[in-house]
C-alpha atoms as a PDB file:
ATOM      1  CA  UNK A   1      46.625 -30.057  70.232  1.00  0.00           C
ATOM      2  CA  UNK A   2      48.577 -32.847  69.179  1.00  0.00           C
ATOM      3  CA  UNK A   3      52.105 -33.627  70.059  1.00  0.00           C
ATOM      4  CA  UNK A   4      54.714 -35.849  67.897  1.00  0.00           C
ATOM      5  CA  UNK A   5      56.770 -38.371  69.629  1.00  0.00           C
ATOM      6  CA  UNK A   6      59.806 -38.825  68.190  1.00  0.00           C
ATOM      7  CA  UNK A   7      60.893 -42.200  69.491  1.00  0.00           C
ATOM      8  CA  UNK A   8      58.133 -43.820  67.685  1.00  0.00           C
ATOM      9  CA  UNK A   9      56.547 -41.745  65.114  1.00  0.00           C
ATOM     10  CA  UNK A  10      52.570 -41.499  66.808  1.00  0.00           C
ATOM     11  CA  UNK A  11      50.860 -38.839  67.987  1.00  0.00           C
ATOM     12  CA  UNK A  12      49.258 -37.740  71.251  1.00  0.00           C
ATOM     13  CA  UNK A  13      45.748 -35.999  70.481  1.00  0.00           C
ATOM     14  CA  UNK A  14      43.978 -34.989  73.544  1.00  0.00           C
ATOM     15  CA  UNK A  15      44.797 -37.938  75.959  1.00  0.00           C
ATOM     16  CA  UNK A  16      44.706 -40.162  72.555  1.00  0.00           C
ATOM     17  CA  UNK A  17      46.759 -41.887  70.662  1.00  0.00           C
ATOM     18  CA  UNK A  18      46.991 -41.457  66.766  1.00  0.00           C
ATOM     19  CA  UNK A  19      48.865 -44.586  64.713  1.00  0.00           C
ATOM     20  CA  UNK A  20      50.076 -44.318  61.450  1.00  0.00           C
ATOM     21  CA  UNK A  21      50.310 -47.665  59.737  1.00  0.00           C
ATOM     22  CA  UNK A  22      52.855 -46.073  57.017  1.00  0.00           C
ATOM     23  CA  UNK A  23      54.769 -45.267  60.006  1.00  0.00           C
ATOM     24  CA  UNK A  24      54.432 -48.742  61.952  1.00  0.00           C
ATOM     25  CA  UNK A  25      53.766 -47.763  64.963  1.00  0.00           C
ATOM     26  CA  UNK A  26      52.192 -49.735  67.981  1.00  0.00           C
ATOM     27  CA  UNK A  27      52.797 -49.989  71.445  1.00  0.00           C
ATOM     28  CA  UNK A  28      54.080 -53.052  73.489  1.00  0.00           C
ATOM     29  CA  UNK A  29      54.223 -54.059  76.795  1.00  0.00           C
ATOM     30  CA  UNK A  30      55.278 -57.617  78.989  1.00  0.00           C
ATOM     31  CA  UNK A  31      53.686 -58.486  81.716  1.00  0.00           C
ATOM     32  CA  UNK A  32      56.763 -59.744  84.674  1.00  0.00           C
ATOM     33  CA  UNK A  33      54.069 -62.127  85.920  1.00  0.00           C
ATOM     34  CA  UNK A  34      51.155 -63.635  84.612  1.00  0.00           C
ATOM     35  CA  UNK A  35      47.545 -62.575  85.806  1.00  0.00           C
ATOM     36  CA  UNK A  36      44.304 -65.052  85.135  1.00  0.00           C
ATOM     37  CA  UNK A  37      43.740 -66.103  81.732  1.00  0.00           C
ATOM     38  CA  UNK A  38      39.976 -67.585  82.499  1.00  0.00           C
ATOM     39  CA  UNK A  39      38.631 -64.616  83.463  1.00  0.00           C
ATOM     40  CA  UNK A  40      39.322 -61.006  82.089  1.00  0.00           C
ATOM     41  CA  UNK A  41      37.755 -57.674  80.648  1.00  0.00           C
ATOM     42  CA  UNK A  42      39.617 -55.903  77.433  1.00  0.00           C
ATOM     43  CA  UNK A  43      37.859 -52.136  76.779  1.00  0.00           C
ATOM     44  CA  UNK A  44      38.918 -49.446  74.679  1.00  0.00           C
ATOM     45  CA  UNK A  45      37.896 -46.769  72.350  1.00  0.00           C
ATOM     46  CA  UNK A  46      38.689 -47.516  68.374  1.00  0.00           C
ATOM     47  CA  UNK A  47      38.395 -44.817  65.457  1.00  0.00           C
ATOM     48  CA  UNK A  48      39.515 -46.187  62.694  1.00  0.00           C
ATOM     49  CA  UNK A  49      41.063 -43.344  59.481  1.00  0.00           C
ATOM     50  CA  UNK A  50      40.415 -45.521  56.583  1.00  0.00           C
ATOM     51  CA  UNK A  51      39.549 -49.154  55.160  1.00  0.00           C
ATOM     52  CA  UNK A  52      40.332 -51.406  52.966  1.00  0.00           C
ATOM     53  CA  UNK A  53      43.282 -53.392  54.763  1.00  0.00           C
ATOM     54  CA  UNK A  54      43.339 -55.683  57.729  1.00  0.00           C
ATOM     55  CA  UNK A  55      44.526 -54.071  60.728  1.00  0.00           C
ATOM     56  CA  UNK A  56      45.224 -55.344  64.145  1.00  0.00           C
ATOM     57  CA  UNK A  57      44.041 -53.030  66.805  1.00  0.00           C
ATOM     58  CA  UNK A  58      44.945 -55.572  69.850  1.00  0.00           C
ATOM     59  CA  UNK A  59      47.534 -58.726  69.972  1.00  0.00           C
ATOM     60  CA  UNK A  60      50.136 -60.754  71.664  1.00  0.00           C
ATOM     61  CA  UNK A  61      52.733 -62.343  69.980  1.00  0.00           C
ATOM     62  CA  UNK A  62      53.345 -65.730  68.257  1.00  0.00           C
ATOM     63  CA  UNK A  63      49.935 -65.491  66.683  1.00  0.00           C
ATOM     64  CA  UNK A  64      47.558 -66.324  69.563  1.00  0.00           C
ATOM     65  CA  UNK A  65      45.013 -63.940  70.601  1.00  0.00           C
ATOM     66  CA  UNK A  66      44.088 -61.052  68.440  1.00  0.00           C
ATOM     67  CA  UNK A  67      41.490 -58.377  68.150  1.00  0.00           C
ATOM     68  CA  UNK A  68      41.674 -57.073  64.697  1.00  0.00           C
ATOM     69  CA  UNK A  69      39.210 -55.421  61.014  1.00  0.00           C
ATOM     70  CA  UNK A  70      39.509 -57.254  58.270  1.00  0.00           C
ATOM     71  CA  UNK A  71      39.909 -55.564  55.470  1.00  0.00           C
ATOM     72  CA  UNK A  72      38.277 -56.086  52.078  1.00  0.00           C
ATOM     73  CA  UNK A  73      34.595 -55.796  51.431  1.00  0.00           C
ATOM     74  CA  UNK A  74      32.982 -56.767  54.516  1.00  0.00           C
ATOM     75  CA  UNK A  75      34.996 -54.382  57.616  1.00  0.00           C
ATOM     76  CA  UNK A  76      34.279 -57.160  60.042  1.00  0.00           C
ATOM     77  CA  UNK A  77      35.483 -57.286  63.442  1.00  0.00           C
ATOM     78  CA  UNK A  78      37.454 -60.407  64.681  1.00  0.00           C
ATOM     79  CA  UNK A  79      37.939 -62.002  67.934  1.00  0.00           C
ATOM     80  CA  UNK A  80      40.345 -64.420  68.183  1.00  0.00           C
ATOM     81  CA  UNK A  81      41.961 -66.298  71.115  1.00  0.00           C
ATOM     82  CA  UNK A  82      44.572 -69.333  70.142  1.00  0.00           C
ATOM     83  CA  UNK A  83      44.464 -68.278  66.818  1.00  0.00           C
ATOM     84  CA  UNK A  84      41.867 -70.720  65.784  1.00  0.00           C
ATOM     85  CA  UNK A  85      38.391 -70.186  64.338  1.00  0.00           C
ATOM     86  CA  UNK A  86      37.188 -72.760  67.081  1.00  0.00           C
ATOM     87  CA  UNK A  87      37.507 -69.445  69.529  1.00  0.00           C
ATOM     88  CA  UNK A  88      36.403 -66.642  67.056  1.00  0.00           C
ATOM     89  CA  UNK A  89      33.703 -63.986  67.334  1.00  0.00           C
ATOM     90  CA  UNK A  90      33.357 -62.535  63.829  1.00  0.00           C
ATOM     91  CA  UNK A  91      30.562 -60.035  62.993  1.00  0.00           C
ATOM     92  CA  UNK A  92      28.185 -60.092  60.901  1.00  0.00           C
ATOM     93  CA  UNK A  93      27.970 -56.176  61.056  1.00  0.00           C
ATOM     94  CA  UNK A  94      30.534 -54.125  59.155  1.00  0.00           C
ATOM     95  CA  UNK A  95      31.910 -51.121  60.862  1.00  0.00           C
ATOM     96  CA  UNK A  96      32.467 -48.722  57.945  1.00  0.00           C
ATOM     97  CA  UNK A  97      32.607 -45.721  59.973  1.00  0.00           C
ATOM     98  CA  UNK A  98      35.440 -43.738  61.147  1.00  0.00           C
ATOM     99  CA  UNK A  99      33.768 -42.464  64.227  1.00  0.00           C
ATOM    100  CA  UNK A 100      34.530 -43.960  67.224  1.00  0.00           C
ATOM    101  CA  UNK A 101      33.926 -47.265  68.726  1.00  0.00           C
ATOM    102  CA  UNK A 102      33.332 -48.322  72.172  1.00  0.00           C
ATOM    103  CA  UNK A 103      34.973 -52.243  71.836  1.00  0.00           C
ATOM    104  CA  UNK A 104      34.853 -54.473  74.923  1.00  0.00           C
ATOM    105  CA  UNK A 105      36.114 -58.045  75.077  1.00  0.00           C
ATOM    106  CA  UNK A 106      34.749 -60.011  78.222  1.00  0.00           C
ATOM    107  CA  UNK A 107      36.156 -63.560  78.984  1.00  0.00           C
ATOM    108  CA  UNK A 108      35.112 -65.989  81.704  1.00  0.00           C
ATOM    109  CA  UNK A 109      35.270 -69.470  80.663  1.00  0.00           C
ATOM    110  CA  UNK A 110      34.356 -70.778  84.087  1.00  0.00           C
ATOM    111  CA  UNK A 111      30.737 -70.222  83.227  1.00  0.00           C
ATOM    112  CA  UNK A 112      28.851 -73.739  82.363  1.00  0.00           C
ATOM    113  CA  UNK A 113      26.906 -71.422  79.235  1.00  0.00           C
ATOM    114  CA  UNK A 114      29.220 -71.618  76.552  1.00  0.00           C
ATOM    115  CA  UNK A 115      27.463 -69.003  74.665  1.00  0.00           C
ATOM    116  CA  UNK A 116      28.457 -66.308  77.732  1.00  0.00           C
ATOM    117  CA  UNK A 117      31.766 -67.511  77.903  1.00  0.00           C
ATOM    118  CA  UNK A 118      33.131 -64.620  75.284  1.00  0.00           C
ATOM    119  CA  UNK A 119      31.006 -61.878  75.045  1.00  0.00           C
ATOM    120  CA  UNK A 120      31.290 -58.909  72.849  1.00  0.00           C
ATOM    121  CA  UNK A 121      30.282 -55.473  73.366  1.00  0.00           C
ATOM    122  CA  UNK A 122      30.384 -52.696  70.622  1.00  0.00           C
ATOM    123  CA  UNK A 123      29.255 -49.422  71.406  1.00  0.00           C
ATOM    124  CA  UNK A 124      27.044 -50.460  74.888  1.00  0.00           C
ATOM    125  CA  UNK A 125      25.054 -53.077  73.090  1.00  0.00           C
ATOM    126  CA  UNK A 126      26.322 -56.776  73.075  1.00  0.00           C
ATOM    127  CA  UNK A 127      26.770 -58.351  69.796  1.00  0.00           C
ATOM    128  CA  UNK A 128      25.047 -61.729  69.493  1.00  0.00           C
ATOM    129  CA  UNK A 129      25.373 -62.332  65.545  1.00  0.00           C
ATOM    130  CA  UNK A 130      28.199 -63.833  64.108  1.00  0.00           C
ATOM    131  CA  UNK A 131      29.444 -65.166  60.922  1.00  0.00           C
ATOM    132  CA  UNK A 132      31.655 -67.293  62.594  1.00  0.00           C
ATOM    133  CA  UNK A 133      30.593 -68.087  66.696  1.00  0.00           C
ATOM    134  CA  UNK A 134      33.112 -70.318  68.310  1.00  0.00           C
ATOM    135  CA  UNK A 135      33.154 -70.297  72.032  1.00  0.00           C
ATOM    136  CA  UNK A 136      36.437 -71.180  74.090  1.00  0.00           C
ATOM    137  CA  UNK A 137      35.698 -74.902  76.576  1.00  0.00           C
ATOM    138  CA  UNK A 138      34.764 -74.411  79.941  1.00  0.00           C
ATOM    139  CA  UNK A 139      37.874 -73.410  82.236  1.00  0.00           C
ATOM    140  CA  UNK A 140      39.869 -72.655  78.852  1.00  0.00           C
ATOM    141  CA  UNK A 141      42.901 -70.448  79.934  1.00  0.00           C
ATOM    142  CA  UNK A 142      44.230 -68.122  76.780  1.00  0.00           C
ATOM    143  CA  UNK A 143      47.860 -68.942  76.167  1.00  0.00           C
ATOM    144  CA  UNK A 144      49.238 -65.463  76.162  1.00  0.00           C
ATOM    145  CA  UNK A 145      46.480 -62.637  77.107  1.00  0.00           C
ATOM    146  CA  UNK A 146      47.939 -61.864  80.778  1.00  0.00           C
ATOM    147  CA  UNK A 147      50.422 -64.521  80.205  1.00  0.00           C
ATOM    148  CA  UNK A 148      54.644 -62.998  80.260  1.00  0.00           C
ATOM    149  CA  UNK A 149      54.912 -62.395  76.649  1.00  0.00           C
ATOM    150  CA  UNK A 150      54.551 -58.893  74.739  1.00  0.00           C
ATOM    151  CA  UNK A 151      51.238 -57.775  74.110  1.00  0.00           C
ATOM    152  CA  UNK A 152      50.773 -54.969  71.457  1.00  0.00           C
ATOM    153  CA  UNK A 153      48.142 -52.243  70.977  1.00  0.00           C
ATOM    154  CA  UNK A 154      48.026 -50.596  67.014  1.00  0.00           C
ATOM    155  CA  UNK A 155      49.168 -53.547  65.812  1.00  0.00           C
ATOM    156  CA  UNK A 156      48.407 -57.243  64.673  1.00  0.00           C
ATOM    157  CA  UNK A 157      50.567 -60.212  66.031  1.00  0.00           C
ATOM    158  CA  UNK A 158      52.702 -60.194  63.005  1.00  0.00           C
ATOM    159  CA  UNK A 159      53.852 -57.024  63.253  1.00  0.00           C
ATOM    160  CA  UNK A 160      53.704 -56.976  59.422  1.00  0.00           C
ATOM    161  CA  UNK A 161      52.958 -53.503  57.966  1.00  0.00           C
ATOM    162  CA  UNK A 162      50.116 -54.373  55.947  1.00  0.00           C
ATOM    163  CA  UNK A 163      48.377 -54.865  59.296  1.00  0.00           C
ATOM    164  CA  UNK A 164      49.240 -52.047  61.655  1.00  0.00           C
ATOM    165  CA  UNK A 165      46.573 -49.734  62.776  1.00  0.00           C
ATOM    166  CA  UNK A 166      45.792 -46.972  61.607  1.00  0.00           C
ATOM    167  CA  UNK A 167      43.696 -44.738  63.025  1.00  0.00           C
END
């Protein structure tokens, strides 16, 4: 059964949450202190109700480290840390389905092999072909992911409402 909240316009669906990007609506939170930003482990469950339009799924502000579809043709997915292609993962696969996806992000750039030092996992199976591959240095520390500055879920860093989530 689904439930409306009021306050910002998404809906609860069995222990889920259901974002409208019409409705721009996202969730935020700020961290009081900061955690490590060499190592850490992002994992959540995506479904995605249409394409076509970029839309942000995971981001902190001021345009640093996103997890995002682009829109368009291709329905890639996009890693991004720093906001630079220098520390993107984007797919070669295009994930035209609106079932759900099992996405984990897992950082530790204390590891000497640069090619394990972002690893992406869709659905169980890690994803090891990329358009674009650009691995974070060695001991790299992302500027805001568990840093004291808002981090969003259903939403991109611009908070721009071509780019909500919606799904």
């Amino acid at each position: 059964s689904a439930v409306n909240d009021s306050a910002s316009g998404a809906q609860v669906i069995d222990g889920s949450l259901k974002f409208d990007n019409d409705k721009s609506t996202y969730l935020t939170r700020t961290p009081i202190n900061a955690g490590n930003r060499m190592t850490w482990t992002w994992s959540g469950w995506v479904k995605r109700s249409g394409f076509g339009s970029r839309c942000g799924f995971f981001a902190t502000q001021n345009t640093k480290d996103y997890f995002e579809f682009w829109g368009g043709t291709n329905e890639e997915l996009v890693i991004t840390l720093g906001n630079s292609a220098s520390q993107r993962l984007e797919t070669t696969a295009f994930y035209r389905d609106t079932g759900w996806y099992h996405i984990v992000v897992a950082l530790d750039t204390t590891l000497s092999n640069s090619s394990d030092r972002m690893k992406l996992y869709v659905n169980g199976s890690r994803v090891t072909q990329f358009d674009t591959e650009g691995q974070p240095a060695q001991d790299y520390q992302c500027e805001e992911i568990n840093n004291t500055n808002a981090h969003y879920i259903g939403a991109d860093y611009s908070l721009t409402s071509n780019q909500y989530f919606d799904g």
